[in-house]
Short mmCIF file of C-alpha atoms and ligand atoms in Angstrom, two decimals:
data_model
loop_
_atom_site.label_atom_id
_atom_site.label_comp_id
_atom_site.label_asym_id
_atom_site.label_seq_id
_atom_site.Cartn_x
_atom_site.Cartn_y
_atom_site.Cartn_z
CA MET V 1 -0.06 -0.08 0.02
CA ASN V 2 1.23 3.29 -0.87
CA VAL V 3 0.92 5.37 2.04
CA VAL V 4 0.10 9.10 1.63
CA GLY V 5 -0.73 10.24 5.54
CA ARG V 6 -1.06 8.51 8.70
CA ILE V 7 -3.90 9.52 11.14
CA VAL V 8 -2.50 11.73 14.11
CA SER V 9 -5.82 12.76 15.42
CA GLY V 10 -9.29 14.20 14.99
CA ASP V 11 -13.14 13.26 15.79
CA PHE V 12 -16.15 12.24 13.81
CA ASP V 13 -16.32 15.43 11.99
CA THR V 14 -12.72 15.62 10.94
CA VAL V 15 -10.17 12.83 10.73
CA LYS V 16 -6.46 14.70 10.75
CA ILE V 17 -3.77 12.83 8.89
CA ARG V 18 -0.20 13.78 8.80
CA GLN V 19 1.22 14.22 5.23
CA LYS V 20 4.43 12.15 4.02
CA ALA V 21 6.99 14.57 2.85
CA SER V 22 7.44 13.13 -0.51
CA GLU V 23 3.49 13.31 -1.21
CA THR V 24 1.51 16.50 -2.33
CA ILE V 25 -2.11 16.23 -0.85
CA GLU V 26 -4.73 18.72 -2.23
CA MET V 27 -7.86 20.06 -1.15
CA GLY V 28 -10.64 17.85 -2.34
CA ASP V 29 -8.59 14.63 -2.36
CA LEU V 30 -10.13 11.40 -2.01
CA LEU V 31 -8.04 8.72 0.67
CA VAL V 32 -8.86 5.54 2.02
CA ALA V 33 -8.79 4.17 5.36
CA GLU V 34 -8.51 0.41 5.21
CA ASN V 35 -10.12 -1.90 7.80
CA GLN V 36 -10.11 -5.56 8.15
CA ASN V 37 -13.63 -6.07 6.84
CA SER V 38 -14.37 -2.64 5.03
CA TYR V 39 -12.83 0.30 3.98
CA THR V 40 -14.01 4.42 4.18
CA ILE V 41 -13.42 6.87 1.59
CA LEU V 42 -12.80 10.47 2.98
CA GLN V 43 -12.11 14.01 1.36
CA VAL V 44 -9.63 16.18 2.30
CA HIS V 45 -11.52 19.71 2.99
CA ASP V 46 -8.46 21.69 4.79
CA LEU V 47 -4.58 21.96 4.75
CA MET V 48 -2.45 23.19 7.24
CA TYR V 49 1.06 23.51 8.53
CA GLY V 50 2.31 21.24 11.59
CA SER V 51 5.67 21.55 13.24
CA GLN V 52 7.50 20.24 16.08
CA ILE V 53 9.75 23.73 16.33
CA SER V 54 8.73 26.56 18.68
CA ASN V 55 7.47 29.50 16.63
CA LYS V 56 10.47 31.45 18.09
CA GLU V 57 12.93 28.92 16.74
CA LYS V 58 11.34 28.97 13.15
CA ASN V 59 11.01 32.88 12.98
CA LEU V 60 14.64 32.93 13.75
CA VAL V 61 15.44 30.59 10.92
CA ALA V 62 13.22 32.19 8.65
CA GLY V 63 14.88 35.59 9.55
CA MET V 64 18.39 34.64 8.97
CA LYS V 65 17.99 32.95 5.95
CA LEU V 66 15.70 35.81 4.41
CA GLU V 67 18.87 38.13 5.76
CA GLY V 68 21.46 36.16 4.18
CA TYR V 69 23.09 34.40 7.33
CA GLY V 70 23.74 31.04 6.74
CA ARG V 71 22.28 30.18 3.50
CA ASP V 72 22.76 26.48 3.94
CA LEU V 73 21.11 26.53 7.61
CA ASP V 74 18.66 24.07 8.05
CA PHE V 75 16.33 22.05 10.72
CA THR V 76 17.83 18.57 11.54
CA ASP V 77 15.47 16.09 9.54
CA PRO V 78 13.42 18.73 8.17
CA GLU V 79 10.80 16.20 6.75
CA LEU V 80 10.50 14.90 10.33
CA SER V 81 10.36 18.73 12.09
CA ASN V 82 7.91 20.24 9.83
CA TYR V 83 5.11 18.98 7.62
CA ILE V 84 1.27 19.42 6.59
CA ILE V 85 -1.66 18.19 8.21
CA ALA V 86 -4.78 17.73 6.34
CA ASP V 87 -8.38 17.78 7.63
CA LEU V 88 -10.58 14.98 6.18
CA LYS V 89 -14.28 14.09 6.03
CA SER V 90 -15.52 10.54 6.10
CA LEU V 91 -17.50 10.03 2.69
CA VAL V 92 -18.53 6.36 2.58
CA THR V 93 -17.42 3.13 4.05
CA VAL V 94 -17.82 -0.09 1.92
CA GLU V 95 -17.98 -3.32 3.33
CA LYS V 96 -15.58 -5.76 1.64
CA ASN V 97 -17.61 -9.10 1.69
CA ASN V 98 -20.50 -7.95 -0.25
CA ASN V 99 -19.28 -4.50 -1.78
CA THR V 100 -22.22 -2.50 -0.34
CA SER V 101 -21.73 1.06 0.84
CA HIS V 102 -23.32 2.99 3.84
CA SER V 103 -22.94 6.03 5.35
CA PRO V 104 -19.56 5.83 8.10
CA LYS V 105 -20.36 4.90 11.47
CA LYS V 106 -16.83 4.51 12.92
CA LEU V 107 -13.88 6.13 12.88
CA PRO V 108 -10.71 4.39 11.05
CA GLN V 109 -7.91 3.07 12.97
CA PHE V 110 -5.76 5.49 14.87
CA PHE V 111 -2.50 5.77 13.64
CA SER V 112 -3.20 3.72 10.38
CA GLY V 113 -1.91 4.77 7.14
CA MET V 114 -3.96 6.35 4.44
CA ARG V 115 -3.75 5.57 0.27
CA ARG V 116 -4.70 7.42 -2.53
CA ALA V 117 -8.49 6.42 -3.86
CA LYS V 118 -8.15 4.19 -6.98
CA ASP V 119 -10.86 3.30 -9.60
CA LYS V 120 -11.42 -0.31 -8.15
CA ASP V 121 -12.55 1.42 -4.93
CA PHE V 122 -16.00 2.41 -6.22
CA ASN V 123 -16.42 -0.96 -7.83
CA PHE V 124 -19.59 -0.54 -5.40
CA ILE V 125 -21.42 1.56 -7.78
CA GLN V 126 -24.34 0.43 -9.59
CA THR V 127 -25.53 1.35 -13.30
CA HIS V 128 -29.33 2.70 -12.65
CA GLU V 129 -32.07 1.67 -15.17
CA LYS V 130 -32.67 4.82 -16.72
CA PRO V 131 -29.30 6.66 -16.29
CA LEU V 132 -28.64 9.93 -16.12
CA VAL V 133 -24.60 10.50 -16.66
CA ILE V 134 -23.09 13.39 -15.19
CA GLY V 135 -19.38 12.89 -15.06
CA ASN V 136 -16.49 11.14 -13.63
CA VAL V 137 -15.57 10.72 -9.74
CA ARG V 138 -12.73 13.67 -8.90
CA THR V 139 -10.29 13.39 -6.35
CA GLY V 140 -8.70 16.78 -5.93
CA SER V 141 -8.61 18.06 -9.45
CA GLN V 142 -7.72 14.22 -11.01
CA LYS V 143 -10.35 12.42 -12.74
CA LEU V 144 -10.64 8.90 -12.23
CA ASP V 145 -11.79 6.34 -14.65
CA VAL V 146 -15.14 5.94 -12.85
CA GLU V 147 -18.42 7.29 -14.42
CA ILE V 148 -21.35 8.76 -12.36
CA ASN V 149 -24.89 8.25 -13.18
CA LEU V 150 -28.09 9.09 -11.24
CA PRO V 151 -31.38 7.65 -11.52
CA GLY V 152 -32.64 10.02 -14.45
CA GLU V 153 -36.42 9.84 -13.83
CA GLU V 154 -36.17 10.43 -9.94
CA VAL V 155 -33.69 12.96 -10.14
CA LEU V 156 -35.61 15.15 -13.07
CA ARG V 157 -38.70 14.76 -11.39
CA HIS V 158 -37.60 16.01 -7.93
CA HIS V 159 -35.78 19.17 -9.87
CA ILE V 160 -31.88 19.90 -10.04
CA LEU V 161 -30.19 22.74 -9.25
CA VAL V 162 -27.19 24.03 -10.85
CA PRO V 163 -25.61 26.89 -8.69
CA ALA V 164 -22.25 28.47 -9.59
CA SER V 165 -20.22 31.69 -9.98
CA THR V 166 -20.25 33.14 -13.52
CA GLY V 167 -18.04 31.07 -15.60
CA LYS V 168 -17.72 28.10 -13.80
CA GLY V 169 -19.67 25.81 -16.24
CA LYS V 170 -23.08 25.84 -15.74
CA SER V 171 -24.44 25.91 -19.37
CA ASN V 172 -21.37 23.46 -20.10
CA LEU V 173 -22.82 21.13 -17.36
CA VAL V 174 -26.40 21.40 -18.35
CA LYS V 175 -25.27 21.01 -22.17
CA THR V 176 -23.54 17.78 -21.79
CA MET V 177 -26.91 16.48 -19.43
CA ALA V 178 -29.03 17.42 -22.29
CA TRP V 179 -26.71 15.53 -24.84
CA GLU V 180 -26.84 12.58 -22.67
CA LEU V 181 -30.78 13.03 -22.18
CA LEU V 182 -31.61 13.38 -25.68
CA ASP V 183 -32.20 10.01 -27.05
CA GLN V 184 -33.28 9.18 -23.71
CA GLU V 185 -37.01 7.47 -24.03
CA TYR V 186 -38.12 8.31 -20.63
CA CYS V 187 -37.81 12.16 -20.58
CA GLY V 188 -38.35 15.37 -22.54
CA LEU V 189 -36.87 18.49 -22.16
CA LEU V 190 -37.96 21.95 -22.59
CA ILE V 191 -34.98 24.20 -22.50
CA ILE V 192 -35.72 28.01 -22.38
CA ASP V 193 -32.84 29.61 -23.66
CA PRO V 194 -32.26 33.29 -23.23
CA HIS V 195 -28.31 33.56 -24.37
CA ASN V 196 -28.91 31.26 -27.59
CA GLU V 197 -26.31 28.61 -26.64
CA TYR V 198 -27.95 25.46 -26.51
CA TYR V 199 -29.05 24.62 -30.41
CA GLY V 200 -25.45 25.52 -31.88
CA THR V 201 -24.07 27.80 -34.78
CA GLN V 202 -21.58 27.36 -37.15
CA GLY V 203 -18.37 27.20 -34.91
CA THR V 204 -20.25 26.70 -31.79
CA PRO V 205 -21.09 23.10 -31.45
CA GLY V 206 -24.69 22.37 -29.54
CA LEU V 207 -27.31 19.97 -29.28
CA SER V 208 -28.14 19.88 -32.96
CA ASN V 209 -24.67 18.16 -33.60
CA HIS V 210 -25.71 15.04 -31.61
CA PRO V 211 -26.47 12.25 -33.94
CA MET V 212 -29.87 11.66 -33.25
CA ALA V 213 -31.09 15.43 -33.25
CA ASN V 214 -33.14 14.93 -36.19
CA GLN V 215 -35.14 12.62 -34.53
CA PHE V 216 -35.08 14.08 -31.08
CA VAL V 217 -34.24 17.93 -31.20
CA GLU V 218 -36.80 20.83 -31.95
CA ALA V 219 -35.86 24.19 -31.87
CA TYR V 220 -37.79 27.30 -31.83
CA SER V 221 -36.51 31.29 -32.60
CA PRO V 222 -38.44 34.46 -33.17
CA GLY V 223 -35.32 35.70 -35.01
CA LYS V 224 -34.65 35.15 -38.92
CA ASN V 225 -34.79 31.65 -40.24
CA GLN V 226 -32.04 29.39 -39.26
CA VAL V 227 -31.66 25.97 -40.94
CA GLY V 228 -33.24 23.24 -38.79
CA VAL V 229 -35.43 25.98 -36.74
CA ASN V 230 -38.95 26.97 -36.62
CA LYS V 231 -39.90 30.48 -36.33
CA LEU V 232 -41.29 31.14 -33.23
CA VAL V 233 -45.22 32.40 -33.57
CA ILE V 234 -47.90 31.90 -31.00
CA ASN V 235 -51.40 32.88 -31.82
CA ILE V 236 -53.00 35.31 -29.44
CA GLN V 237 -55.74 32.90 -28.85
CA GLU V 238 -53.46 30.95 -26.68
CA LEU V 239 -52.84 34.00 -24.58
CA LYS V 240 -55.20 33.65 -21.25
CA PRO V 241 -55.71 36.80 -18.88
CA TRP V 242 -53.98 34.78 -16.15
CA ASP V 243 -50.73 34.59 -18.30
CA LEU V 244 -50.88 38.37 -18.67
CA MET V 245 -51.57 38.72 -14.89
CA LYS V 246 -48.13 37.03 -13.74
CA VAL V 247 -45.83 38.77 -15.74
CA ILE V 248 -47.79 42.40 -16.41
CA GLU V 249 -48.47 44.96 -13.56
CA LEU V 250 -52.31 45.58 -13.85
CA SER V 251 -54.48 47.83 -11.49
CA ASN V 252 -57.43 46.00 -9.94
CA ALA V 253 -59.53 47.86 -12.51
CA GLN V 254 -57.51 46.55 -15.33
CA THR V 255 -57.50 42.78 -13.95
CA GLU V 256 -61.40 43.23 -14.06
CA ALA V 257 -61.37 44.49 -17.63
CA ILE V 258 -59.58 41.94 -19.23
CA ASN V 259 -61.36 39.20 -17.28
CA ALA V 260 -64.49 40.97 -18.39
CA TYR V 261 -63.22 40.63 -22.33
CA TYR V 262 -62.21 36.63 -22.01
CA GLN V 263 -65.70 35.97 -20.29
CA GLU V 264 -67.40 37.75 -23.18
CA HIS V 265 -65.60 36.96 -26.27
CA LYS V 266 -63.25 33.57 -24.63
CA GLU V 267 -60.06 33.29 -26.51
CA ASN V 268 -61.02 36.21 -29.16
CA TRP V 269 -60.43 38.49 -25.89
CA ILE V 270 -57.48 40.22 -27.06
CA LYS V 271 -58.52 41.02 -30.85
CA GLU V 272 -61.98 42.07 -29.23
CA LEU V 273 -60.40 44.30 -26.90
CA MET V 274 -58.01 46.02 -29.09
CA LEU V 275 -60.55 46.68 -31.66
CA SER V 276 -62.92 47.79 -29.05
CA GLN V 277 -64.69 51.08 -29.88
CA GLU V 278 -66.90 51.18 -26.55
CA PRO V 279 -65.87 49.41 -23.58
CA ILE V 280 -68.14 46.64 -22.78
CA ASN V 281 -70.04 45.86 -18.96
CA ASN V 282 -68.93 49.13 -16.81
CA ILE V 283 -65.24 49.33 -17.72
CA GLN V 284 -63.98 52.67 -17.80
CA GLU V 285 -63.07 54.40 -21.12
CA VAL V 286 -59.58 55.12 -19.97
CA THR V 287 -58.99 51.68 -18.36
CA LEU V 288 -59.64 50.40 -21.68
CA GLU V 289 -57.00 52.79 -23.51
CA THR V 290 -54.81 51.78 -21.01
CA MET V 291 -55.14 48.23 -21.52
CA LYS V 292 -55.02 48.75 -25.16
CA ARG V 293 -51.40 50.51 -24.72
CA LYS V 294 -50.12 47.74 -22.69
CA LEU V 295 -50.98 45.14 -25.05
CA ALA V 296 -49.43 47.02 -27.79
CA VAL V 297 -46.28 47.74 -26.07
CA TYR V 298 -45.80 44.14 -24.49
CA LEU V 299 -47.47 41.86 -27.11
CA ASP V 300 -46.18 44.11 -30.28
CA ILE V 301 -50.13 44.18 -31.66
CA HIS V 302 -51.13 47.41 -33.18
CA GLU V 303 -54.84 48.26 -34.12
CA LYS V 304 -54.79 50.50 -37.66
CA ASN V 305 -58.16 51.06 -39.47
CA ASN V 306 -59.81 48.67 -37.10
CA GLN V 307 -57.62 46.08 -38.11
CA LEU V 308 -54.70 44.37 -36.21
CA THR V 309 -51.01 44.23 -37.14
CA CYS V 310 -48.78 41.90 -35.60
CA LYS V 311 -45.14 42.66 -35.56
CA GLY V 312 -43.89 40.20 -32.81
CA ILE V 313 -44.20 36.66 -32.13
CA PHE V 314 -47.89 36.86 -31.24
CA ASP V 315 -50.04 36.80 -34.02
CA GLU V 316 -53.72 36.96 -35.08
CA LYS V 317 -53.99 34.23 -37.83
CA ALA V 318 -50.69 32.24 -37.54
CA GLY V 319 -49.41 29.98 -34.56
CA GLU V 320 -52.20 28.28 -33.69
CA SER V 321 -50.95 24.99 -33.48
CA THR V 322 -47.47 25.88 -31.76
CA ILE V 323 -47.96 25.61 -28.13
CA GLU V 324 -49.83 22.17 -28.90
CA ASN V 325 -46.88 21.04 -31.09
CA ILE V 326 -44.33 21.88 -28.41
CA VAL V 327 -46.01 20.01 -25.70
CA GLN V 328 -46.85 17.01 -28.14
CA SER V 329 -43.15 16.99 -28.84
CA LEU V 330 -41.80 17.17 -25.14
CA GLU V 331 -44.65 14.31 -24.58
CA SER V 332 -42.83 12.66 -27.33
CA THR V 333 -39.50 12.82 -25.27
CA LYS V 334 -38.01 15.21 -27.47
CA THR V 335 -35.40 17.92 -26.45
CA LEU V 336 -37.14 21.72 -27.34
CA ILE V 337 -34.94 24.55 -27.43
CA LEU V 338 -36.63 27.79 -27.05
CA ASP V 339 -34.32 30.91 -28.41
CA THR V 340 -35.71 33.71 -26.43
CA SER V 341 -32.12 35.70 -26.97
CA ASN V 342 -34.06 38.47 -28.81
CA LEU V 343 -37.34 38.53 -26.67
CA GLU V 344 -37.39 41.02 -23.64
CA ALA V 345 -37.27 38.92 -20.28
CA LYS V 346 -41.09 39.42 -19.13
CA ILE V 347 -41.94 37.91 -22.84
CA GLU V 348 -39.30 35.42 -22.45
CA LEU V 349 -41.26 34.31 -19.56
CA LEU V 350 -44.73 34.65 -20.60
CA VAL V 351 -44.14 32.20 -23.29
CA GLY V 352 -42.58 29.88 -21.03
CA SER V 353 -45.39 30.38 -18.43
CA ILE V 354 -47.75 29.59 -21.29
CA ILE V 355 -45.91 26.30 -22.35
CA ALA V 356 -45.53 25.19 -18.85
CA ASN V 357 -49.26 25.65 -17.63
CA ARG V 358 -50.53 23.99 -20.90
CA LEU V 359 -47.78 20.80 -20.04
CA PHE V 360 -48.89 20.92 -16.41
CA ASN V 361 -52.73 20.91 -16.95
CA ARG V 362 -52.02 18.35 -19.34
CA TYR V 363 -49.90 16.13 -17.01
CA LYS V 364 -52.41 16.84 -14.22
CA LYS V 365 -55.45 15.22 -16.41
CA TYR V 366 -53.33 12.33 -16.78
CA LYS V 367 -52.30 11.77 -13.12
CA SER V 368 -56.00 11.97 -12.43
CA THR V 369 -56.61 9.18 -15.27
CA ASP V 370 -53.77 7.13 -14.04
CA GLN V 371 -52.16 7.26 -17.35
CA ILE V 372 -48.97 9.13 -15.57
CA ASN V 373 -46.85 6.16 -15.43
CA GLN V 374 -46.83 5.85 -19.08
CA LYS V 375 -45.83 9.02 -19.70
CA PRO V 376 -42.33 10.62 -19.72
CA VAL V 377 -40.95 12.95 -17.23
CA ILE V 378 -40.23 16.37 -18.30
CA SER V 379 -37.86 18.89 -17.07
CA ILE V 380 -37.98 22.75 -17.67
CA VAL V 381 -34.31 24.04 -18.09
CA LEU V 382 -34.44 27.76 -16.66
CA GLU V 383 -31.27 29.88 -16.91
CA GLU V 384 -31.11 32.86 -14.35
CA ALA V 385 -33.81 30.80 -12.37
CA PRO V 386 -34.32 33.53 -9.28
CA ARG V 387 -35.87 35.69 -12.36
CA VAL V 388 -39.28 33.19 -11.76
CA ILE V 389 -38.45 31.42 -8.45
CA GLY V 390 -36.72 33.93 -6.73
CA GLU V 391 -37.74 36.13 -3.95
CA ASN V 392 -38.13 39.25 -6.16
CA SER V 393 -38.89 37.20 -9.60
CA ILE V 394 -39.93 39.87 -11.97
CA ILE V 395 -42.81 37.85 -12.40
CA GLN V 396 -45.72 37.53 -10.04
CA SER V 397 -45.42 35.00 -6.98
CA GLY V 398 -47.71 31.82 -7.32
CA ASN V 399 -46.47 31.65 -11.02
CA ILE V 400 -46.62 28.34 -12.84
CA PHE V 401 -42.87 27.83 -12.16
CA GLU V 402 -42.94 28.17 -8.77
CA LYS V 403 -45.89 25.58 -8.73
CA ILE V 404 -43.94 23.11 -10.36
CA ALA V 405 -41.02 23.57 -7.93
CA ARG V 406 -43.44 23.23 -5.02
CA GLU V 407 -46.02 20.16 -6.39
CA GLY V 408 -44.23 19.40 -10.10
CA ARG V 409 -42.70 15.99 -8.84
CA LYS V 410 -46.49 14.57 -8.40
CA PHE V 411 -47.05 15.24 -12.03
CA LYS V 412 -43.45 14.33 -13.22
CA ILE V 413 -42.73 17.68 -13.96
CA GLY V 414 -39.47 19.14 -12.50
CA LEU V 415 -36.90 21.96 -12.93
CA THR V 416 -33.55 22.06 -13.95
CA ALA V 417 -32.68 25.94 -12.36
CA ILE V 418 -29.42 27.37 -12.96
CA THR V 419 -28.30 30.49 -11.04
CA GLN V 420 -25.56 32.05 -9.59
CA LEU V 421 -27.93 33.26 -6.89
CA PRO V 422 -29.15 30.40 -5.07
CA SER V 423 -29.31 32.64 -1.68
CA VAL V 424 -32.80 34.74 -3.34
CA ILE V 425 -34.66 31.44 -3.84
CA PRO V 426 -36.77 30.28 -0.94
CA ARG V 427 -35.56 28.04 1.29
CA GLN V 428 -38.73 25.61 0.88
CA ILE V 429 -37.99 25.71 -2.84
CA LEU V 430 -34.22 25.34 -2.33
CA ALA V 431 -35.10 22.12 -0.18
CA ASN V 432 -37.29 20.67 -2.79
CA MET V 433 -34.36 20.77 -5.61
CA ASN V 434 -33.45 17.67 -4.23
CA THR V 435 -30.44 17.19 -6.73
CA LYS V 436 -27.78 19.75 -6.55
CA ILE V 437 -24.63 19.90 -8.63
CA ILE V 438 -22.85 22.48 -7.27
CA LEU V 439 -19.83 24.45 -9.19
CA GLY V 440 -17.71 26.89 -8.14
CA MET V 441 -18.68 29.57 -5.88
CA GLU V 442 -16.85 32.32 -4.78
CA MET V 443 -19.60 34.28 -2.33
CA ARG V 444 -19.76 32.83 1.24
CA SER V 445 -23.57 33.89 1.42
CA GLU V 446 -24.19 31.83 -1.78
CA ARG V 447 -22.01 28.69 -0.62
CA ASN V 448 -24.09 29.06 2.91
CA SER V 449 -27.26 28.75 1.28
CA ILE V 450 -26.69 25.71 -0.75
CA VAL V 451 -24.72 24.16 2.40
CA GLU V 452 -27.61 24.80 4.52
CA SER V 453 -30.16 23.26 2.15
CA ALA V 454 -28.14 20.38 0.81
CA SER V 455 -29.12 16.51 0.99
CA GLN V 456 -25.67 15.46 2.91
CA ASP V 457 -23.93 17.33 5.41
CA LEU V 458 -21.92 20.02 3.65
CA SER V 459 -20.83 22.20 6.45
CA LYS V 460 -17.04 21.07 6.15
CA ASP V 461 -16.93 21.92 2.23
CA ASP V 462 -17.19 25.17 2.73
CA ARG V 463 -13.58 25.61 1.34
CA ASN V 464 -13.89 23.04 -1.12
CA ILE V 465 -16.84 24.63 -2.94
CA ALA V 466 -14.53 28.11 -2.88
CA THR V 467 -11.89 26.29 -4.63
CA LEU V 468 -13.60 24.17 -7.53
CA ASP V 469 -12.22 25.15 -10.70
CA LYS V 470 -14.18 25.18 -14.22
CA GLY V 471 -15.89 21.94 -14.59
CA GLU V 472 -15.33 20.44 -10.87
CA ALA V 473 -18.51 19.96 -9.26
CA ILE V 474 -19.92 18.16 -5.97
CA ILE V 475 -23.31 16.45 -6.31
CA THR V 476 -25.26 16.26 -3.45
CA SER V 477 -28.86 14.33 -3.57
CA THR V 478 -31.32 12.36 -1.89
CA PHE V 479 -30.51 9.74 -4.41
CA THR V 480 -26.80 9.33 -3.76
CA ASP V 481 -25.17 7.90 -0.20
CA PHE V 482 -23.02 10.81 -0.10
CA ALA V 483 -21.77 13.90 -1.96
CA ILE V 484 -19.96 12.89 -4.84
CA PRO V 485 -16.83 15.08 -6.10
CA ILE V 486 -16.95 14.83 -9.96
CA LYS V 487 -15.55 16.14 -12.96
CA ILE V 488 -17.78 17.40 -15.85
CA PRO V 489 -16.68 16.55 -19.32
CA TYR V 490 -16.32 19.49 -21.53
CA PHE V 491 -19.03 19.78 -24.05
CA LYS V 492 -16.96 20.95 -27.02
CA LYS V 493 -14.79 17.81 -26.49
CA ILE V 494 -17.71 15.33 -26.52
CA VAL V 495 -19.30 16.61 -29.87
CA ASP V 496 -15.65 16.51 -31.33
CA GLN V 497 -15.31 12.82 -30.29
CA THR V 498 -18.73 11.76 -31.25
CA GLN V 499 -18.62 13.61 -34.68
CA GLN V 500 -15.12 11.03 -34.99
CA LYS V 501 -16.41 7.71 -33.58
CA PRO V 502 -20.05 8.19 -34.65
CA THR V 503 -21.40 4.71 -33.52
CA GLU V 504 -19.27 4.14 -30.28
CA GLN V 505 -21.24 3.09 -27.22
CA ILE V 506 -20.27 4.87 -24.02
CA GLU V 507 -20.13 2.64 -21.26
CA PHE V 508 -20.91 3.67 -17.88
CA ARG V 509 -21.36 2.91 -13.85
CA GLY V 510 -23.49 4.44 -11.65
CA ILE V 511 -24.51 4.92 -7.96
CA THR V 512 -27.26 3.78 -5.54
N1 ATP Y 1 -15.99 20.88 -17.98
C1 ATP Y 1 -15.59 21.90 -18.36
N2 ATP Y 1 -13.99 21.44 -18.73
C2 ATP Y 1 -13.41 22.25 -19.64
N3 ATP Y 1 -13.57 23.68 -19.57
C3 ATP Y 1 -14.73 24.07 -19.35
C4 ATP Y 1 -15.88 23.05 -18.55
N4 ATP Y 1 -16.62 23.97 -18.35
C5 ATP Y 1 -16.60 25.17 -18.75
N5 ATP Y 1 -15.49 25.08 -18.98
C6 ATP Y 1 -14.85 26.45 -19.76
O1 ATP Y 1 -15.61 27.65 -19.22
C7 ATP Y 1 -15.87 28.66 -19.95
C8 ATP Y 1 -17.52 28.70 -19.20
O2 ATP Y 1 -18.39 28.19 -19.12
P1 ATP Y 1 -19.78 27.96 -19.30
O3 ATP Y 1 -20.16 29.14 -20.33
O4 ATP Y 1 -20.32 27.09 -19.27
O5 ATP Y 1 -19.93 28.65 -17.91
P2 ATP Y 1 -21.27 29.44 -16.83
O6 ATP Y 1 -21.37 29.03 -15.56
O7 ATP Y 1 -22.51 28.82 -17.79
O8 ATP Y 1 -21.17 31.10 -17.41
P3 ATP Y 1 -22.03 32.16 -17.24
O9 ATP Y 1 -22.26 32.73 -15.99
O10 ATP Y 1 -21.23 33.44 -17.79
O11 ATP Y 1 -23.26 32.01 -18.26
C9 ATP Y 1 -16.31 27.47 -21.12
O12 ATP Y 1 -16.33 28.67 -22.07
C10 ATP Y 1 -15.46 26.57 -21.22
O13 ATP Y 1 -14.09 27.12 -22.03
#
């Protein structure tokens, strides 16, 4: 056994080891303590200096070296006198006889030597029936040859949170996950894409580069025609007063007015309101005029000579089947990418809400008629998620995304919420996000909110999270035995490899 350190003190929370002089232990390294019938995998969460020399002597020797006295001056047996102490927390214990894992309940033997974790230490990992491959086990900054998968259907319906500082690899991770899920027939993905980075363009690979993209990717964009992308046009009949009320600020009188028009004219309410010369019921003229102006501004629909002119994504004549087609595609396990990069944030969320509402109501019906088990799970990918599920979200509380965050799992609809600011997501919603894939986070307040709502005890992981590099992550989930340090693959590399070997099958192992 190649010993890298020896246990010298500690308690159940933190085991302290002294590093062997010839070794270099890194933050986040995985080390193994062997027992007769089991072994425990531990992770380094802090590093510090240790010394047998008094401070006074150390300061004196350092001063002499700095000031040029005694260039060759050193301590006797320097590797014995000064050393590094690493703090470790126990992650998981594996029973050798039956290869099963469980939470550590014992301290490793005092003074025992520890070695680095190897691939075979993770042989206890199982493959799931509907796997979602996330990446490889990581020890410090090194990737092991052990792939991690989670039970995809369960993980997606119980929501995923991807918190990280800017540039730490959030989009890369979600693109990698979407790539993995693309041809899986147990799920559909709705990606609301405010930066137009998922479909791919010439020179920037995206999901359209997947070998099965023709069959499983469908994209909509309000912009100019792009090969393979549908133009996003939604018929105004699809818009209901309650969709609008969540995104546009309306006075009581204005709310009553749009409700009255809906009561009277049903799906033609927008057209009738915009072309109305006289208000219906007891609506005041000024309220009607203000409502016309608001609809014109937000929906880009204008009245001229008693005719409607539609300039934006909402149309009087076209787009009647867009929402239905999108929901159908999701149900047939496609990945649907909605490029919202040219839309104003409120309109982006309005479109997202209309789809999410239709989907939610459909799945609610499936639940009540016992058809839900035959339906795929749907995950809605939300970039900058606090815009809709945050304390100060730009659409009103009680919106469909909040509803999905709170009760979507019952109906097989989940969120994949991406954010730099988890601290502004209410605690109850954070706690509902049963899988968190944590990338590097520089701000302590943001780390705290994640540590407090994690499925495993991450109280010792603050420094580890702060020191995560691009593509390095920790998964904490109710569906894993322990918080797993992982390395996420680089999306561009996956695409390049697939294009070189289009028929190669990737093998993986999973975790229970
Ligand atoms: N797993 C990875 N392996 C290697 N490089 C990566 C990985 N993930 C991200 N990167 C690098 O980091 C850059 C930023 O990644 P990405 O755009 O995914 O971050 P982000 O957190 O979504 O950023 P932003 O907050 O600005 O949207 C990428 O362009 C890529 O160069």
